[in-house]
PDB file of C-alpha atoms in Angstrom:
ATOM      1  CA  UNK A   1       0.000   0.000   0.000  1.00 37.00           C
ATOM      2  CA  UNK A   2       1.499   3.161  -1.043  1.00 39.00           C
ATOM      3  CA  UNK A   3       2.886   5.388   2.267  1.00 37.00           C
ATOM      4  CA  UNK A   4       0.567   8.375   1.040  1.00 40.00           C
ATOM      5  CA  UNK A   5      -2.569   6.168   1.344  1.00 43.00           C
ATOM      6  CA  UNK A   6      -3.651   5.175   4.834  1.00 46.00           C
ATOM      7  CA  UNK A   7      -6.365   2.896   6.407  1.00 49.00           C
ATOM      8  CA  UNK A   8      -8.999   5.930   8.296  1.00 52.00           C
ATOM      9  CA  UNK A   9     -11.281   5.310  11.249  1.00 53.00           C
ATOM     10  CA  UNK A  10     -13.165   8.528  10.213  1.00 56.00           C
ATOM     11  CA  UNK A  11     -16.691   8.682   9.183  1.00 57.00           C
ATOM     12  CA  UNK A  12     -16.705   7.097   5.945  1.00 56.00           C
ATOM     13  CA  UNK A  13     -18.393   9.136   2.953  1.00 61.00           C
ATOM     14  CA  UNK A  14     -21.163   7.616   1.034  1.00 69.00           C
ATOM     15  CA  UNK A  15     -19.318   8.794  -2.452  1.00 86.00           C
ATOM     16  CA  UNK A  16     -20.077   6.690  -5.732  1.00 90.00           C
ATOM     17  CA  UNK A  17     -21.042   6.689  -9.225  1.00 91.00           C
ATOM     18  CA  UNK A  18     -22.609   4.276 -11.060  1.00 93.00           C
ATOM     19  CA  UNK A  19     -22.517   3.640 -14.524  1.00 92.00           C
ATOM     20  CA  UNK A  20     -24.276   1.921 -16.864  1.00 93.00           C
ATOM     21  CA  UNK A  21     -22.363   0.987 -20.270  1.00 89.00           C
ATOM     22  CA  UNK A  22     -23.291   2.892 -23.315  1.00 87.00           C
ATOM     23  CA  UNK A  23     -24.453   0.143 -24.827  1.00 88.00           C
ATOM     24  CA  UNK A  24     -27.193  -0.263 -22.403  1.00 91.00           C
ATOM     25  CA  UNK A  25     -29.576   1.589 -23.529  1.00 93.00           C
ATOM     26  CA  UNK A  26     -31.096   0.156 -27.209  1.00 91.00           C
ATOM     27  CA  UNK A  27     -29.935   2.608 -30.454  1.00 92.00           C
ATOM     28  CA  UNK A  28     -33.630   3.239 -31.364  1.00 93.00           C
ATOM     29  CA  UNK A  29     -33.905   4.542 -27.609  1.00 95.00           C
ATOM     30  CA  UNK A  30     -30.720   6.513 -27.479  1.00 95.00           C
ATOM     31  CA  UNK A  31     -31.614   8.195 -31.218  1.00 95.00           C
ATOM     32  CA  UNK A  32     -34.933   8.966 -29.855  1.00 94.00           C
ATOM     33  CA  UNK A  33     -33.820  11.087 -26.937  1.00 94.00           C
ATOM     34  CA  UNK A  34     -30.858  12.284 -28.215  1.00 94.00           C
ATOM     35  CA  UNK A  35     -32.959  15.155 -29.439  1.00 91.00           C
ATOM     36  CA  UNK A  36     -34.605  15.742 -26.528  1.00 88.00           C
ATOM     37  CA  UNK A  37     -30.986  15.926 -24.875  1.00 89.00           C
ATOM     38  CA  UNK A  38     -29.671  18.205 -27.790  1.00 89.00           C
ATOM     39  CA  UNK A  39     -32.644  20.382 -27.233  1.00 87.00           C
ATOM     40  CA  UNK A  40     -32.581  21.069 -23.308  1.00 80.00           C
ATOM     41  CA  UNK A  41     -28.772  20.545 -22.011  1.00 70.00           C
ATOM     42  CA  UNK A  42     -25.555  22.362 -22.470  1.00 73.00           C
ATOM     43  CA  UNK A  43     -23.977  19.742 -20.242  1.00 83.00           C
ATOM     44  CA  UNK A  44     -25.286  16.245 -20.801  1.00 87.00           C
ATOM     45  CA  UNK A  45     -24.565  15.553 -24.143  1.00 90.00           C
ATOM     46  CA  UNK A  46     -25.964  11.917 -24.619  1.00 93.00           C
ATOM     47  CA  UNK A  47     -29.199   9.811 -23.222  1.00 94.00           C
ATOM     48  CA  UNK A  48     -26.725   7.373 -21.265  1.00 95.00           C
ATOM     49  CA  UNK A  49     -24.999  10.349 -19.139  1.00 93.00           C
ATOM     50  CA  UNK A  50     -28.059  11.720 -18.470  1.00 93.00           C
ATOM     51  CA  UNK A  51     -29.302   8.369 -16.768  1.00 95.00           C
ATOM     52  CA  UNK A  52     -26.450   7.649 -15.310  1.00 94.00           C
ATOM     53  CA  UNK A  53     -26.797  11.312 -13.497  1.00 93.00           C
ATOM     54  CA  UNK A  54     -30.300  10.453 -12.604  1.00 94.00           C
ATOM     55  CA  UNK A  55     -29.009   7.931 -10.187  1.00 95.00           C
ATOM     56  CA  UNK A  56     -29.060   8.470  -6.864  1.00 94.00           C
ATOM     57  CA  UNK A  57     -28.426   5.422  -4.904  1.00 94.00           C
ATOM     58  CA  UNK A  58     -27.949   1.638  -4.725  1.00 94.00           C
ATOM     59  CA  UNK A  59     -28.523  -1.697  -2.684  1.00 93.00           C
ATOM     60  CA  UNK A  60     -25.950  -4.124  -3.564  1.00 89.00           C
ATOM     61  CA  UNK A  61     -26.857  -7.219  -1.618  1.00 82.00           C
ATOM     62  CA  UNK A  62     -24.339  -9.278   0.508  1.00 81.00           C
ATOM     63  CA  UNK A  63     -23.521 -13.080   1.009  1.00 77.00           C
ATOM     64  CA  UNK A  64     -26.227 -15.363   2.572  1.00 76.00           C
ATOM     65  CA  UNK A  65     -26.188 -19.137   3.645  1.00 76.00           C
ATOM     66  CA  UNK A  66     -23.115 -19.558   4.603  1.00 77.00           C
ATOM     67  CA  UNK A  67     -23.518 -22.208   7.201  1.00 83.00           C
ATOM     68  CA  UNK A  68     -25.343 -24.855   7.039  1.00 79.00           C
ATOM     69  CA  UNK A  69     -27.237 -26.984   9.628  1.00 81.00           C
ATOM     70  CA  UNK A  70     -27.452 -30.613  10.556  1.00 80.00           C
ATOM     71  CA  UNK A  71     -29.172 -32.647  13.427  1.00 79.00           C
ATOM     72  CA  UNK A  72     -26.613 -34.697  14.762  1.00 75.00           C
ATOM     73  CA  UNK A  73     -26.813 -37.458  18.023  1.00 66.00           C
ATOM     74  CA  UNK A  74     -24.045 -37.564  20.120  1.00 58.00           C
ATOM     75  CA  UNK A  75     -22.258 -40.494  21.669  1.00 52.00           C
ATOM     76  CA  UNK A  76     -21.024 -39.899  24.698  1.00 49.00           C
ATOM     77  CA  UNK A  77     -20.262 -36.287  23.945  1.00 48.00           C
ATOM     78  CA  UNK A  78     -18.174 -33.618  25.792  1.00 50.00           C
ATOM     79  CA  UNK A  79     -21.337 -31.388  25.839  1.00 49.00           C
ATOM     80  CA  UNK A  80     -24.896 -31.898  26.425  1.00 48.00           C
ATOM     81  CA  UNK A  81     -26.890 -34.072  28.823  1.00 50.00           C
ATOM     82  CA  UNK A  82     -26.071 -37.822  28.242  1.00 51.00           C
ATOM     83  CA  UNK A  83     -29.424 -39.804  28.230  1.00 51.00           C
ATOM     84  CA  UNK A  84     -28.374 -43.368  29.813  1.00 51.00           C
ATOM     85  CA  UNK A  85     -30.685 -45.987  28.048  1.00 51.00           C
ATOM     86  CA  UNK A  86     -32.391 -48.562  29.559  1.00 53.00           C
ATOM     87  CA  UNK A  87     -30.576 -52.137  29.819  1.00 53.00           C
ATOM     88  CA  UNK A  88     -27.199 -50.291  28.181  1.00 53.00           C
ATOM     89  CA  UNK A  89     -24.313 -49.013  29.205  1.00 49.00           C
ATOM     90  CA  UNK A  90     -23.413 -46.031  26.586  1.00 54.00           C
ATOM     91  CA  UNK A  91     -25.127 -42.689  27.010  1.00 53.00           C
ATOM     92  CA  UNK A  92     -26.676 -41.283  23.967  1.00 56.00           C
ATOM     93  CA  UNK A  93     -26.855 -36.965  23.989  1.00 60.00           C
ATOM     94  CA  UNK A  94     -30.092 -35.528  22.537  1.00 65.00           C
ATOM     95  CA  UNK A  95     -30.582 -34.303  18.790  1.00 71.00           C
ATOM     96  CA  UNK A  96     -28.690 -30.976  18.035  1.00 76.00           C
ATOM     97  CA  UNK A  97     -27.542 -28.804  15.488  1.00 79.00           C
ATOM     98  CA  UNK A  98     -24.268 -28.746  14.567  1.00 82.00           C
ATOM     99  CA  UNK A  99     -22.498 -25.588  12.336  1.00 82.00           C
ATOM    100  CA  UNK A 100     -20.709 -26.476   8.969  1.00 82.00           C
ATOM    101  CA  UNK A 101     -19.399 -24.040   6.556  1.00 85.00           C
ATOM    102  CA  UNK A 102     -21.393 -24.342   3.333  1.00 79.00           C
ATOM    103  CA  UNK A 103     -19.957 -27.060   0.665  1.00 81.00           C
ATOM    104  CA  UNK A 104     -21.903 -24.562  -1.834  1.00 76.00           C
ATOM    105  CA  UNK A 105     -20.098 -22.802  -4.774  1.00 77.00           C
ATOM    106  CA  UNK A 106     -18.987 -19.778  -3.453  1.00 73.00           C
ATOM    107  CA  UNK A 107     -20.405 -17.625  -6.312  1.00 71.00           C
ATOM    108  CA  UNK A 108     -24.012 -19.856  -5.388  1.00 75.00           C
ATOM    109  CA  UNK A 109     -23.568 -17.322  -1.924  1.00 76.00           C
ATOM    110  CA  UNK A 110     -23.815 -13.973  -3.731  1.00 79.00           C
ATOM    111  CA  UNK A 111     -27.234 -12.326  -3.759  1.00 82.00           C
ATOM    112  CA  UNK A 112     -26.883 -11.518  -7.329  1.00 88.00           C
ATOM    113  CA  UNK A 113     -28.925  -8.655  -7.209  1.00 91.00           C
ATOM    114  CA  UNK A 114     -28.557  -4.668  -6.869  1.00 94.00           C
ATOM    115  CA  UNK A 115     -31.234  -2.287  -6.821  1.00 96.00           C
ATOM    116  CA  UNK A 116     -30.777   0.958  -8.088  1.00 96.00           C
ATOM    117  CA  UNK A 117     -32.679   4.035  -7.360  1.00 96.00           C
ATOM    118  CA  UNK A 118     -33.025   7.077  -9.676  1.00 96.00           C
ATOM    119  CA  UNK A 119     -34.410  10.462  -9.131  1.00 93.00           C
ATOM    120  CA  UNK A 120     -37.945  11.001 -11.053  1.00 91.00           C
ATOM    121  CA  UNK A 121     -36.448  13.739 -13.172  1.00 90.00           C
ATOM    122  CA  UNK A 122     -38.827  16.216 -15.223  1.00 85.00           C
ATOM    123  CA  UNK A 123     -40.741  14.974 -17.439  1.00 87.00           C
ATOM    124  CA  UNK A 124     -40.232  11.729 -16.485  1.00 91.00           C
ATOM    125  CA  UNK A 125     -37.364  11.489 -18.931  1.00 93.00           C
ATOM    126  CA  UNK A 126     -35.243   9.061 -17.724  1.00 94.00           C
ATOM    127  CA  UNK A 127     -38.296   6.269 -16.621  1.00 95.00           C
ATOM    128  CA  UNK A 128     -39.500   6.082 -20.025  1.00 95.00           C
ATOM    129  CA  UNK A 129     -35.442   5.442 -21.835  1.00 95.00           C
ATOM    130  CA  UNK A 130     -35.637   2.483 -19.140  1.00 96.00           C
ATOM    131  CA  UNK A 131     -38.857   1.763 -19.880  1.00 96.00           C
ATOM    132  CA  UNK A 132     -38.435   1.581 -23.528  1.00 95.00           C
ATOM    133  CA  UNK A 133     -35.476  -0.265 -23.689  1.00 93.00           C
ATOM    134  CA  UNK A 134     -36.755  -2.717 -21.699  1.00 92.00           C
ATOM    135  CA  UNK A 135     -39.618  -3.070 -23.614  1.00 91.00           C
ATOM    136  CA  UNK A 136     -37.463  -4.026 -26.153  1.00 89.00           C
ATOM    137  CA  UNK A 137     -35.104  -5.933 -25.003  1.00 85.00           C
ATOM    138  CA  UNK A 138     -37.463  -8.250 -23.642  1.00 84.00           C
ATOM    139  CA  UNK A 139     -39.377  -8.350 -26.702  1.00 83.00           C
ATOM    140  CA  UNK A 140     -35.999  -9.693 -28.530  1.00 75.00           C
ATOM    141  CA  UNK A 141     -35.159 -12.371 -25.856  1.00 65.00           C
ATOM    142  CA  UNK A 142     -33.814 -15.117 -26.064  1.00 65.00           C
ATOM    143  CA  UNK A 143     -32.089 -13.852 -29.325  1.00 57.00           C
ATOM    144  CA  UNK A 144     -30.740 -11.776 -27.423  1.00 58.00           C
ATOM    145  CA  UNK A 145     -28.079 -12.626 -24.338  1.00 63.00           C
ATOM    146  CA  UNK A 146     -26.965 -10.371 -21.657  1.00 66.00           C
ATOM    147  CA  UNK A 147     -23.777  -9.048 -22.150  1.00 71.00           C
ATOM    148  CA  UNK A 148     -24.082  -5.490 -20.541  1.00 84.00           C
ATOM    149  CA  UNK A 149     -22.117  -4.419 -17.735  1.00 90.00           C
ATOM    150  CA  UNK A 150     -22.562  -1.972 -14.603  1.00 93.00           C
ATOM    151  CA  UNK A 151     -19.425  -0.496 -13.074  1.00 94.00           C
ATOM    152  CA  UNK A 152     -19.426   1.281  -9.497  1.00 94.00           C
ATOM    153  CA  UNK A 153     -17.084   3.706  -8.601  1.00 93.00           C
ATOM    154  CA  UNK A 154     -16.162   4.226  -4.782  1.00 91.00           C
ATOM    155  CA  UNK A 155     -14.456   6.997  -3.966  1.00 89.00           C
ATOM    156  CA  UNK A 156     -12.605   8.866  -1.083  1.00 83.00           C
ATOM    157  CA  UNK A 157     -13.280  12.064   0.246  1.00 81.00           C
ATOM    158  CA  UNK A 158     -10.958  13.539  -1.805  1.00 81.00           C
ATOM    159  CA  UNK A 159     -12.945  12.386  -5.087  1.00 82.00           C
ATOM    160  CA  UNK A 160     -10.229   9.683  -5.654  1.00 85.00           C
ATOM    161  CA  UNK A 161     -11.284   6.243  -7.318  1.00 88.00           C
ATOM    162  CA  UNK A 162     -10.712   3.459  -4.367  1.00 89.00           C
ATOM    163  CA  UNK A 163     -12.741   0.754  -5.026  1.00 92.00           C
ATOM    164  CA  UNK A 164     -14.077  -0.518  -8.748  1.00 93.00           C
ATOM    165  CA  UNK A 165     -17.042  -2.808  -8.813  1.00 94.00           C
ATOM    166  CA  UNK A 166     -17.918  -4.597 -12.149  1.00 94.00           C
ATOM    167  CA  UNK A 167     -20.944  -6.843 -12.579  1.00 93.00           C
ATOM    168  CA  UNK A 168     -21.044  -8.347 -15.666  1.00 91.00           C
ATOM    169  CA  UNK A 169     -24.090  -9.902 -17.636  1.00 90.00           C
ATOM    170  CA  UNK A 170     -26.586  -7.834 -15.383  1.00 90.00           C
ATOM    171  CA  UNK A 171     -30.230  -8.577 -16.444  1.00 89.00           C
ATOM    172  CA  UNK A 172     -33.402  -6.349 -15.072  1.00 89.00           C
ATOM    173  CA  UNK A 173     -35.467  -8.397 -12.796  1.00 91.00           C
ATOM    174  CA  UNK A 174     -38.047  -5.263 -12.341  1.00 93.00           C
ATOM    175  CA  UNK A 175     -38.867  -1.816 -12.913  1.00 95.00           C
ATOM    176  CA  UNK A 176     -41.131   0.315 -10.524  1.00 94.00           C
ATOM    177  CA  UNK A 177     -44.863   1.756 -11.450  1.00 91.00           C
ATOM    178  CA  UNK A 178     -45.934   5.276 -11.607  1.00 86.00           C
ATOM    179  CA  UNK A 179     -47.874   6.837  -8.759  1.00 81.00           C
ATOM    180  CA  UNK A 180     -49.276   9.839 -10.219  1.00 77.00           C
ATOM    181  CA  UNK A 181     -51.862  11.623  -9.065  1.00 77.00           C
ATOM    182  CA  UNK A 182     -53.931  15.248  -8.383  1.00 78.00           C
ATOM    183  CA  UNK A 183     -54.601  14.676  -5.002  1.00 77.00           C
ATOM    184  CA  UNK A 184     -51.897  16.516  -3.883  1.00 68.00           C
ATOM    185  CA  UNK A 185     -49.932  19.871  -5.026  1.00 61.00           C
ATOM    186  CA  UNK A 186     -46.609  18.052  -4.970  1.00 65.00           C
ATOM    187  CA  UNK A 187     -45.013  15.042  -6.537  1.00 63.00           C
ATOM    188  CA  UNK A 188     -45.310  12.243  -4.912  1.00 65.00           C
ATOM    189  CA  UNK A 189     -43.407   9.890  -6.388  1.00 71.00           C
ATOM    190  CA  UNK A 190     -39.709  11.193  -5.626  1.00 87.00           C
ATOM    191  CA  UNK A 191     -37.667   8.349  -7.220  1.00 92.00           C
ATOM    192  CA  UNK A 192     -38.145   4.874  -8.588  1.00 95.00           C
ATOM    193  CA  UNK A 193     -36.514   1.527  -9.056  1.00 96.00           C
ATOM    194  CA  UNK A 194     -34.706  -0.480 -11.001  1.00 96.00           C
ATOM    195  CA  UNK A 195     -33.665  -4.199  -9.675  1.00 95.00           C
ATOM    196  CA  UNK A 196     -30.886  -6.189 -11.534  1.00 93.00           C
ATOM    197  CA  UNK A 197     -29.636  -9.246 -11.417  1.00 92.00           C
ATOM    198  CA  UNK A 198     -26.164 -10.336 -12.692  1.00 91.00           C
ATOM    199  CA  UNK A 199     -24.026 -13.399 -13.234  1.00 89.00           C
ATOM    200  CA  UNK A 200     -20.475 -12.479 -12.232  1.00 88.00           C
ATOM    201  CA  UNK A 201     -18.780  -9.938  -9.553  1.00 90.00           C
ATOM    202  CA  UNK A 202     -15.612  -8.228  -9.855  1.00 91.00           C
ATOM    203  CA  UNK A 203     -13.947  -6.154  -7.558  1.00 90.00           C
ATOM    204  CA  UNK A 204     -10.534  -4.013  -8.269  1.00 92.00           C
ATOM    205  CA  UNK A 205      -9.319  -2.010  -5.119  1.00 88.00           C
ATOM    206  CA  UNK A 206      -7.023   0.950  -6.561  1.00 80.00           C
ATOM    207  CA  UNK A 207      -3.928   1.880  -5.427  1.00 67.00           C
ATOM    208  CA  UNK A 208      -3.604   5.581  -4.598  1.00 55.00           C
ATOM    209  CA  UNK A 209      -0.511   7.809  -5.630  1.00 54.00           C
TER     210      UNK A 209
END
């Protein structure tokens, strides 16, 4: 680890960006709004940056299932109450669960799924790309195979890259509804969903200068 770069018990600072490949989004989508893009920002120049801007925050689920539990007697055990049966001479303990680690492929442990949440941005702009290209997409399956990837950036305080997630093959599992109504002055719907799944993890810690 370089000298310059040091291991911090401060409060840690929630600082990421996620980004979804440019390939993502289908070309009919991405022609589509690129004139809607062209027309209303100086800044964003394509359909992809301006979803990937939209995004405000993410649930990457952990590992689960680790262990693994058995019912086990005991003969003559160090622990436990020994149960002395009639006419015999060996004590037998009572059924209890013993602790393995899991025999399971490791990658069979990862909760292959993130959910992502995105602000509901004017006009709705950035639900409908996903919307569309998911339309799409799934009307084309099977023919067509996942083969998009989502990168995560985690970064210091300082802005610096530390930590560089990849999943690869990611797959949407589920996109959230609209809640729209007049029953009240403001929005209510503040931000929406998208869950993914993937088949493969990566992750690159970077070394800093």
């Amino acid at each position: 680890m370089p000298e310059s770069m040091s291991l911090s018990l401060s409060p840690r600072y929630d600082l990421f960006r996620v980004m979804f490949d440019k390939t993502f989004l289908t070309k009919e989508v991405t022609d589509k709004y690129q004139s809607v893009i062209d027309r209303h920002s100086n800044i964003i120049i394509t359909p992809i940056d301006y979803l990937n801007e939209s995004i405000q925050g993410f649930h990457l689920s952990g590992l689960s299932e680790l262990i693994i539990d058995q019912q086990q007697h005991g003969h003559n055990g160090h622990n436990g109450i020994r149960i002395r049966e009639h006419g015999k001479g060996q004590g037998v303990e009572p059924s209890k669960a013993q602790h393995y680690i899991s025999p399971a492929n490791t990658l069979s442990l990862i909760e292959d799924v993130i959910t992502i949440t995105f602000r509901m941005n004017v006009g709705l702009y950035n639900y409908f790309m996903l919307y569309e290209t998911l339309l799409s997409k799934q009307s084309k399956a099977p023919a067509i195979q996942p083969d998009d990837d989502l990168i995560i950036f985690l970064l210091n305080e300082l802005g610096e890259v530390v930590c560089k997630i990849t999943l690869r093959d990611i797959m949407v599992e589920g996109l959230d509804g609209l809640d729209l109504n007049y029953s009240r002055a403001e929005r209510q719907s503040e931000t929406f969903d998208l869950r993914l799944k993937f088949n493969d993890i990566s992750f690159d810690f970077v070394n800093i200068n």
